[in-house]
Every structure is written in C-alpha cells, then in structure tokens.
Amino acid sequence: ETGVTQSPTHLIKTRGQQVTLRCSSQSGHNTVSWYQQALGQGPQFIFQYYREEENGRGNFPPRFSGLQFPNYSSELNVNALELDDSALYLCASSPEGGPSYNEQFFGPGTRLTVL
Amino acid sequence: DAKTTQPTSMDCAEGRAANLPCNHSTISGNEYVYWYRQIHSQGPQYIIHGLKNNETNEMASLIITEDRKSSTLILPHATLRDTAVYYCIVIKAAGNKLTFGGGTRVLVKP
C-alpha cells in the first residue's frame, strides 16, 4: 500500500510568482485535504476535495485554489505569492464516510520559501 | 467544532507511561475526540479517536471522562521515538477539517 506522496519536497519562489504543489493520495482514498503549517504553529486547513469537487474551505483567500483529478490526486495552486505564504504545505487523504473520514493520512509536506 | 486546551509542553522518562491531558469542556454530543502527533519534519500521524468509551490500539490508549469534558492520551511505554508534538482535536463525525491548536510538545528523555 503506497502512502501519501507530495512533490516537490522543497521549493523557493519570489514574491508575486505562482506555484503548483502536487499530492498523490493513498490507494483507495477519494478525499484530499490541504493544510498550511507556518513555523512553530499547528497546521491550518486550506480546503478539501471529495470526488473532484471542493468540499469545504478554510479562511484562505481565492488566490489559493485547488484541483482533484479522476485518480484522486490533487494540486494546490497559489497565485501572487506573498512572503507570509512561506510554510510547510501538507496534503492528507482519507477514506469516505463515518468517523474514519477524519483519520487523515498525511504526506511529508512541501516546504515553500518565498523570497 | 469544540475548542481544546492542552499543556504547552511536558517531559517524560523513557520506558515510563506518558499521560497527555486535553480539556474540551464545550464538546457536544456528536463530536469525537481525535489525537494526532507530529514528529519533527514529518506530517501529522493519526493515533487514536473515541466518542465516549475508552479506546486502545497498538499505539496508545484514550481515556475520556464520563462527562466528556476532558480526555487523556496514554503512551504506555514511551520511547525516544515518541518525542513529538501531540494534538488533541474535537470534530464531528461528518466534519471535513481538522482544527489543530498548539498541541503539547512531548520530550522523551533517556
């Protein structure tokens, strides 16, 4: 069973640029959630995708957008990067339904640095 | 989702039980208690969850008080690899986001 994978591992961008982060969900999971974790803080929910549709969004501006593909992999896109976007971006997948819906399996994250 | 309160940090001796408290006094009847941990430079890892009964798995035990306003995560025999930040999260069964607070930074010492 393959776990959640994310790419790239590290990324450096400059202010105003755009970035795309990728996530492959665990086999059999159709739900993907994205989180932003600033240094020294807990992860903050960005949004979730379920069967290719957005299924909930946290308090993030529209320049944070996402996609989920038919194979349930997902992308997080951030436009007009700001210095405060520097963080660890975590992807988590989960199976459908019931309390196990919240047993989210996290990838190792992508460390984004905005200069 | 109900808010949780956890101590900022705690130390534990290797081989001893680690008892991590969590207060969730505003929890409602349909909300579960979940525990995750995050080892340095890794993504969070699910540990255990419960509704009102005590639960045990291969990683830990979860004790929920009868009024459900607090809980304790027990690592029965802490090892150095258990050093991590531990997050207590309260969420509805159909909830779609995990709300992480500051967590408890646990340091297991030899």
PDB file of C-alpha atoms in Angstrom:
ATOM      1  CA  GLU A   1       0.000   0.000   0.000  1.00  0.00           C
ATOM      2  CA  THR A   2       1.517   3.327  -1.104  1.00  0.00           C
ATOM      3  CA  GLY A   3       1.184   6.224   1.308  1.00  0.00           C
ATOM      4  CA  VAL A   4       0.540   9.879   0.534  1.00  0.00           C
ATOM      5  CA  THR A   5       3.283  11.439  -1.555  1.00  0.00           C
ATOM      6  CA  GLN A   6       3.937  15.105  -2.284  1.00  0.00           C
ATOM      7  CA  SER A   7       6.127  16.928  -4.751  1.00  0.00           C
ATOM      8  CA  PRO A   8       8.335  18.797  -4.766  1.00  0.00           C
ATOM      9  CA  THR A   9       9.957  18.414  -1.364  1.00  0.00           C
ATOM     10  CA  HIS A  10      11.314  21.948  -1.276  1.00  0.00           C
ATOM     11  CA  LEU A  11      10.633  24.980  -3.396  1.00  0.00           C
ATOM     12  CA  ILE A  12      11.916  28.548  -3.483  1.00  0.00           C
ATOM     13  CA  LYS A  13       9.904  31.268  -5.216  1.00  0.00           C
ATOM     14  CA  THR A  14       9.911  35.035  -5.294  1.00  0.00           C
ATOM     15  CA  ARG A  15       7.105  37.357  -4.292  1.00  0.00           C
ATOM     16  CA  GLY A  16       4.406  37.664  -6.964  1.00  0.00           C
ATOM     17  CA  GLN A  17       5.145  34.331  -8.620  1.00  0.00           C
ATOM     18  CA  GLN A  18       2.760  31.403  -8.872  1.00  0.00           C
ATOM     19  CA  VAL A  19       3.336  27.891  -7.544  1.00  0.00           C
ATOM     20  CA  THR A  20       1.746  24.466  -8.006  1.00  0.00           C
ATOM     21  CA  LEU A  21       2.139  21.731  -5.417  1.00  0.00           C
ATOM     22  CA  ARG A  22       1.155  18.132  -6.083  1.00  0.00           C
ATOM     23  CA  CYS A  23      -0.199  15.318  -3.972  1.00  0.00           C
ATOM     24  CA  SER A  24      -0.935  11.662  -4.630  1.00  0.00           C
ATOM     25  CA  SER A  25      -3.453  10.208  -2.225  1.00  0.00           C
ATOM     26  CA  GLN A  26      -3.203   6.861  -0.540  1.00  0.00           C
ATOM     27  CA  SER A  27      -4.649   3.980  -2.503  1.00  0.00           C
ATOM     28  CA  GLY A  28      -8.422   3.710  -2.051  1.00  0.00           C
ATOM     29  CA  HIS A  29      -8.835   7.233  -0.628  1.00  0.00           C
ATOM     30  CA  ASN A  30     -11.097   9.634  -2.502  1.00  0.00           C
ATOM     31  CA  THR A  31     -10.796  12.666  -0.218  1.00  0.00           C
ATOM     32  CA  VAL A  32      -7.821  15.025  -0.141  1.00  0.00           C
ATOM     33  CA  SER A  33      -7.277  17.909   2.271  1.00  0.00           C
ATOM     34  CA  TRP A  34      -4.606  20.598   2.165  1.00  0.00           C
ATOM     35  CA  TYR A  35      -3.096  22.359   5.169  1.00  0.00           C
ATOM     36  CA  GLN A  36      -0.624  25.189   5.643  1.00  0.00           C
ATOM     37  CA  GLN A  37       1.779  24.993   8.571  1.00  0.00           C
ATOM     38  CA  ALA A  38       3.801  28.081   9.465  1.00  0.00           C
ATOM     39  CA  LEU A  39       6.945  27.596  11.507  1.00  0.00           C
ATOM     40  CA  GLY A  40       6.153  26.776  15.127  1.00  0.00           C
ATOM     41  CA  GLN A  41       2.401  26.529  14.614  1.00  0.00           C
ATOM     42  CA  GLY A  42      -0.152  23.800  14.047  1.00  0.00           C
ATOM     43  CA  PRO A  43      -1.431  23.075  10.549  1.00  0.00           C
ATOM     44  CA  GLN A  44      -4.229  25.305   9.241  1.00  0.00           C
ATOM     45  CA  PHE A  45      -6.933  23.876   6.970  1.00  0.00           C
ATOM     46  CA  ILE A  46      -6.954  25.335   3.458  1.00  0.00           C
ATOM     47  CA  PHE A  47      -9.570  23.234   1.654  1.00  0.00           C
ATOM     48  CA  GLN A  48     -10.724  19.720   0.942  1.00  0.00           C
ATOM     49  CA  TYR A  49     -11.642  17.906  -2.262  1.00  0.00           C
ATOM     50  CA  TYR A  50     -14.021  14.982  -2.446  1.00  0.00           C
ATOM     51  CA  ARG A  51     -14.580  13.199  -5.753  1.00  0.00           C
ATOM     52  CA  GLU A  52     -13.150  16.155  -7.710  1.00  0.00           C
ATOM     53  CA  GLU A  53     -15.353  18.787  -6.022  1.00  0.00           C
ATOM     54  CA  GLU A  54     -14.341  21.286  -3.341  1.00  0.00           C
ATOM     55  CA  ASN A  55     -15.869  20.121  -0.048  1.00  0.00           C
ATOM     56  CA  GLY A  56     -15.098  22.838   2.453  1.00  0.00           C
ATOM     57  CA  ARG A  57     -12.657  25.714   2.646  1.00  0.00           C
ATOM     58  CA  GLY A  58     -10.783  27.400   5.440  1.00  0.00           C
ATOM     59  CA  ASN A  59     -10.009  31.085   5.858  1.00  0.00           C
ATOM     60  CA  PHE A  60      -7.696  31.473   2.873  1.00  0.00           C
ATOM     61  CA  PRO A  61      -8.009  33.999   0.024  1.00  0.00           C
ATOM     62  CA  PRO A  62      -9.106  32.992  -3.504  1.00  0.00           C
ATOM     63  CA  ARG A  63      -5.517  33.045  -4.752  1.00  0.00           C
ATOM     64  CA  PHE A  64      -5.285  29.647  -3.061  1.00  0.00           C
ATOM     65  CA  SER A  65      -7.017  27.221  -5.387  1.00  0.00           C
ATOM     66  CA  GLY A  66      -7.022  23.521  -5.993  1.00  0.00           C
ATOM     67  CA  LEU A  67      -7.939  20.636  -8.205  1.00  0.00           C
ATOM     68  CA  GLN A  68      -8.625  16.971  -7.753  1.00  0.00           C
ATOM     69  CA  PHE A  69      -8.220  14.578 -10.655  1.00  0.00           C
ATOM     70  CA  PRO A  70     -10.186  11.406 -11.506  1.00  0.00           C
ATOM     71  CA  ASN A  71      -7.430   9.296  -9.932  1.00  0.00           C
ATOM     72  CA  TYR A  72      -7.932  11.388  -6.741  1.00  0.00           C
ATOM     73  CA  SER A  73      -4.527  13.029  -6.897  1.00  0.00           C
ATOM     74  CA  SER A  74      -4.627  16.745  -6.219  1.00  0.00           C
ATOM     75  CA  GLU A  75      -2.927  20.070  -6.849  1.00  0.00           C
ATOM     76  CA  LEU A  76      -2.691  23.201  -4.743  1.00  0.00           C
ATOM     77  CA  ASN A  77      -2.097  26.407  -6.677  1.00  0.00           C
ATOM     78  CA  VAL A  78      -1.089  29.673  -5.082  1.00  0.00           C
ATOM     79  CA  ASN A  79      -1.034  32.847  -7.166  1.00  0.00           C
ATOM     80  CA  ALA A  80       0.647  36.170  -6.427  1.00  0.00           C
ATOM     81  CA  LEU A  81       2.876  34.697  -3.733  1.00  0.00           C
ATOM     82  CA  GLU A  82       3.452  36.748  -0.596  1.00  0.00           C
ATOM     83  CA  LEU A  83       6.251  36.440   1.946  1.00  0.00           C
ATOM     84  CA  ASP A  84       3.741  35.091   4.517  1.00  0.00           C
ATOM     85  CA  ASP A  85       2.999  32.145   2.228  1.00  0.00           C
ATOM     86  CA  SER A  86       6.320  30.657   3.285  1.00  0.00           C
ATOM     87  CA  ALA A  87       5.317  27.492   5.110  1.00  0.00           C
ATOM     88  CA  LEU A  88       5.102  23.722   5.032  1.00  0.00           C
ATOM     89  CA  TYR A  89       2.178  22.628   2.868  1.00  0.00           C
ATOM     90  CA  LEU A  90       0.671  19.330   3.891  1.00  0.00           C
ATOM     91  CA  CYS A  91      -1.624  17.089   1.937  1.00  0.00           C
ATOM     92  CA  ALA A  92      -3.761  14.464   3.640  1.00  0.00           C
ATOM     93  CA  SER A  93      -6.014  11.792   2.209  1.00  0.00           C
ATOM     94  CA  SER A  94      -8.834   9.921   3.869  1.00  0.00           C
ATOM     95  CA  PRO A  95     -11.371   7.233   3.029  1.00  0.00           C
ATOM     96  CA  GLU A  96     -15.029   8.024   2.589  1.00  0.00           C
ATOM     97  CA  GLY A  97     -17.598   8.031   5.321  1.00  0.00           C
ATOM     98  CA  GLY A  98     -18.081   7.788   9.083  1.00  0.00           C
ATOM     99  CA  PRO A  99     -15.580   8.553  11.815  1.00  0.00           C
ATOM    100  CA  SER A 100     -12.821   7.175   9.606  1.00  0.00           C
ATOM    101  CA  TYR A 101     -13.439  10.242   7.456  1.00  0.00           C
ATOM    102  CA  ASN A 102     -11.298  12.074   9.956  1.00  0.00           C
ATOM    103  CA  GLU A 103      -8.474   9.521  10.010  1.00  0.00           C
ATOM    104  CA  GLN A 104      -6.438  11.583   7.654  1.00  0.00           C
ATOM    105  CA  PHE A 105      -3.140  10.237   6.332  1.00  0.00           C
ATOM    106  CA  PHE A 106      -0.606  12.978   5.819  1.00  0.00           C
ATOM    107  CA  GLY A 107       2.203  13.259   3.353  1.00  0.00           C
ATOM    108  CA  PRO A 108       5.642  14.589   4.281  1.00  0.00           C
ATOM    109  CA  GLY A 109       4.813  18.071   3.016  1.00  0.00           C
ATOM    110  CA  THR A 110       6.317  20.595   0.623  1.00  0.00           C
ATOM    111  CA  ARG A 111       8.456  23.320   2.179  1.00  0.00           C
ATOM    112  CA  LEU A 112       7.787  26.569   0.281  1.00  0.00           C
ATOM    113  CA  THR A 113      10.040  29.564   0.784  1.00  0.00           C
ATOM    114  CA  VAL A 114       9.005  32.907  -0.709  1.00  0.00           C
ATOM    115  CA  LEU A 115      11.768  35.496  -1.039  1.00  0.00           C
TER     116      LEU A 115
ATOM    117  CA  ASP B   1     -16.050  22.266  16.382  1.00  0.00           C
ATOM    118  CA  ALA B   2     -15.241  22.472  20.111  1.00  0.00           C
ATOM    119  CA  LYS B   3     -12.046  24.143  21.209  1.00  0.00           C
ATOM    120  CA  THR B   4      -9.377  22.167  23.071  1.00  0.00           C
ATOM    121  CA  THR B   5      -6.813  23.168  25.676  1.00  0.00           C
ATOM    122  CA  GLN B   6      -3.549  21.291  26.159  1.00  0.00           C
ATOM    123  CA  PRO B   7      -0.387  21.957  28.164  1.00  0.00           C
ATOM    124  CA  THR B   8       2.313  23.553  26.058  1.00  0.00           C
ATOM    125  CA  SER B   9       4.975  21.011  26.868  1.00  0.00           C
ATOM    126  CA  MET B  10       5.883  18.066  29.042  1.00  0.00           C
ATOM    127  CA  ASP B  11       8.819  15.756  29.614  1.00  0.00           C
ATOM    128  CA  CYS B  12       8.634  12.018  30.059  1.00  0.00           C
ATOM    129  CA  ALA B  13      11.184   9.381  31.025  1.00  0.00           C
ATOM    130  CA  GLU B  14      11.902   6.657  28.501  1.00  0.00           C
ATOM    131  CA  GLY B  15      10.076   3.436  29.385  1.00  0.00           C
ATOM    132  CA  ARG B  16       7.543   5.174  31.586  1.00  0.00           C
ATOM    133  CA  ALA B  17       3.922   5.941  30.730  1.00  0.00           C
ATOM    134  CA  ALA B  18       3.215   9.375  29.292  1.00  0.00           C
ATOM    135  CA  ASN B  19      -0.168  10.856  30.196  1.00  0.00           C
ATOM    136  CA  LEU B  20      -1.233  13.742  27.982  1.00  0.00           C
ATOM    137  CA  PRO B  21      -4.287  15.697  29.137  1.00  0.00           C
ATOM    138  CA  CYS B  22      -6.744  17.595  26.970  1.00  0.00           C
ATOM    139  CA  ASN B  23      -9.627  19.785  28.035  1.00  0.00           C
ATOM    140  CA  HIS B  24     -12.649  20.091  25.754  1.00  0.00           C
ATOM    141  CA  SER B  25     -15.337  21.420  28.070  1.00  0.00           C
ATOM    142  CA  THR B  26     -17.579  22.682  25.230  1.00  0.00           C
ATOM    143  CA  ILE B  27     -17.736  19.374  23.389  1.00  0.00           C
ATOM    144  CA  SER B  28     -21.151  18.460  22.013  1.00  0.00           C
ATOM    145  CA  GLY B  29     -22.789  15.049  21.884  1.00  0.00           C
ATOM    146  CA  ASN B  30     -21.924  14.268  18.275  1.00  0.00           C
ATOM    147  CA  GLU B  31     -18.269  15.268  18.454  1.00  0.00           C
ATOM    148  CA  TYR B  32     -15.392  12.821  18.569  1.00  0.00           C
ATOM    149  CA  VAL B  33     -12.003  13.263  20.246  1.00  0.00           C
ATOM    150  CA  TYR B  34      -9.089  12.620  17.906  1.00  0.00           C
ATOM    151  CA  TRP B  35      -5.381  12.563  18.673  1.00  0.00           C
ATOM    152  CA  TYR B  36      -2.631  13.160  16.159  1.00  0.00           C
ATOM    153  CA  ARG B  37       1.090  13.609  16.622  1.00  0.00           C
ATOM    154  CA  GLN B  38       3.732  15.279  14.515  1.00  0.00           C
ATOM    155  CA  ILE B  39       7.307  14.148  14.719  1.00  0.00           C
ATOM    156  CA  HIS B  40       9.840  16.762  13.659  1.00  0.00           C
ATOM    157  CA  SER B  41       9.992  17.287   9.883  1.00  0.00           C
ATOM    158  CA  GLN B  42       7.134  14.871   9.197  1.00  0.00           C
ATOM    159  CA  GLY B  43       3.424  15.219   8.509  1.00  0.00           C
ATOM    160  CA  PRO B  44       0.964  14.606  11.358  1.00  0.00           C
ATOM    161  CA  GLN B  45       0.138  10.992  12.153  1.00  0.00           C
ATOM    162  CA  TYR B  46      -3.228   9.721  13.360  1.00  0.00           C
ATOM    163  CA  ILE B  47      -3.039   7.995  16.748  1.00  0.00           C
ATOM    164  CA  ILE B  48      -6.498   7.196  18.060  1.00  0.00           C
ATOM    165  CA  HIS B  49     -10.037   8.533  18.427  1.00  0.00           C
ATOM    166  CA  GLY B  50     -13.074   7.993  20.612  1.00  0.00           C
ATOM    167  CA  LEU B  51     -16.612   9.188  21.285  1.00  0.00           C
ATOM    168  CA  LYS B  52     -17.342   8.303  24.914  1.00  0.00           C
ATOM    169  CA  ASN B  53     -15.834   4.917  25.637  1.00  0.00           C
ATOM    170  CA  ASN B  54     -12.187   4.363  26.409  1.00  0.00           C
ATOM    171  CA  GLU B  55     -10.228   3.135  23.417  1.00  0.00           C
ATOM    172  CA  THR B  56      -6.950   1.277  22.978  1.00  0.00           C
ATOM    173  CA  ASN B  57      -4.880   0.416  19.958  1.00  0.00           C
ATOM    174  CA  GLU B  58      -1.304  -0.613  19.289  1.00  0.00           C
ATOM    175  CA  MET B  59      -0.060   2.945  19.731  1.00  0.00           C
ATOM    176  CA  ALA B  60      -1.927   4.325  22.714  1.00  0.00           C
ATOM    177  CA  SER B  61      -4.946   4.375  24.995  1.00  0.00           C
ATOM    178  CA  LEU B  62      -7.561   7.104  25.158  1.00  0.00           C
ATOM    179  CA  ILE B  63      -9.434   7.756  28.379  1.00  0.00           C
ATOM    180  CA  ILE B  64     -12.484  10.033  28.109  1.00  0.00           C
ATOM    181  CA  THR B  65     -14.162  11.274  31.279  1.00  0.00           C
ATOM    182  CA  GLU B  66     -17.792  10.405  31.834  1.00  0.00           C
ATOM    183  CA  ASP B  67     -18.930  13.997  31.214  1.00  0.00           C
ATOM    184  CA  ARG B  68     -16.700  14.023  28.089  1.00  0.00           C
ATOM    185  CA  LYS B  69     -15.244  17.394  29.028  1.00  0.00           C
ATOM    186  CA  SER B  70     -11.686  16.106  29.130  1.00  0.00           C
ATOM    187  CA  SER B  71      -9.573  13.217  27.967  1.00  0.00           C
ATOM    188  CA  THR B  72      -6.125  11.713  28.449  1.00  0.00           C
ATOM    189  CA  LEU B  73      -3.914  10.091  25.868  1.00  0.00           C
ATOM    190  CA  ILE B  74      -1.679   7.444  27.375  1.00  0.00           C
ATOM    191  CA  LEU B  75       1.512   6.221  25.759  1.00  0.00           C
ATOM    192  CA  PRO B  76       2.125   3.126  27.888  1.00  0.00           C
ATOM    193  CA  HIS B  77       5.889   2.794  27.463  1.00  0.00           C
ATOM    194  CA  ALA B  78       7.329   5.949  25.973  1.00  0.00           C
ATOM    195  CA  THR B  79      10.355   5.625  23.699  1.00  0.00           C
ATOM    196  CA  LEU B  80      12.673   8.279  22.321  1.00  0.00           C
ATOM    197  CA  ARG B  81      10.805   7.984  19.011  1.00  0.00           C
ATOM    198  CA  ASP B  82       7.648   9.227  20.740  1.00  0.00           C
ATOM    199  CA  THR B  83       9.178  12.701  21.028  1.00  0.00           C
ATOM    200  CA  ALA B  84       6.735  14.837  19.049  1.00  0.00           C
ATOM    201  CA  VAL B  85       4.000  17.452  19.219  1.00  0.00           C
ATOM    202  CA  TYR B  86       0.700  15.838  20.193  1.00  0.00           C
ATOM    203  CA  TYR B  87      -2.559  17.398  19.068  1.00  0.00           C
ATOM    204  CA  CYS B  88      -5.974  16.816  20.617  1.00  0.00           C
ATOM    205  CA  ILE B  89      -8.790  17.634  18.160  1.00  0.00           C
ATOM    206  CA  VAL B  90     -12.550  17.574  18.601  1.00  0.00           C
ATOM    207  CA  ILE B  91     -14.568  17.100  15.440  1.00  0.00           C
ATOM    208  CA  LYS B  92     -17.971  15.989  14.283  1.00  0.00           C
ATOM    209  CA  ALA B  93     -18.155  12.628  12.575  1.00  0.00           C
ATOM    210  CA  ALA B  94     -19.019  14.335   9.284  1.00  0.00           C
ATOM    211  CA  GLY B  95     -16.572  17.173   9.807  1.00  0.00           C
ATOM    212  CA  ASN B  96     -14.252  17.856   6.951  1.00  0.00           C
ATOM    213  CA  LYS B  97     -11.413  19.788   8.514  1.00  0.00           C
ATOM    214  CA  LEU B  98      -9.030  19.112  11.358  1.00  0.00           C
ATOM    215  CA  THR B  99      -8.537  22.174  13.548  1.00  0.00           C
ATOM    216  CA  PHE B 100      -5.083  21.951  15.086  1.00  0.00           C
ATOM    217  CA  GLY B 101      -4.295  24.038  18.132  1.00  0.00           C
ATOM    218  CA  GLY B 102      -0.827  24.468  19.569  1.00  0.00           C
ATOM    219  CA  GLY B 103      -0.571  20.910  20.831  1.00  0.00           C
ATOM    220  CA  THR B 104       1.673  19.535  23.573  1.00  0.00           C
ATOM    221  CA  ARG B 105       5.362  19.258  22.847  1.00  0.00           C
ATOM    222  CA  VAL B 106       6.457  15.979  24.449  1.00  0.00           C
ATOM    223  CA  LEU B 107      10.123  15.292  25.022  1.00  0.00           C
ATOM    224  CA  VAL B 108      11.015  11.729  25.983  1.00  0.00           C
ATOM    225  CA  LYS B 109      14.304  11.665  27.847  1.00  0.00           C
ATOM    226  CA  PRO B 110      16.631   8.680  28.304  1.00  0.00           C
TER     227      PRO B 110
END
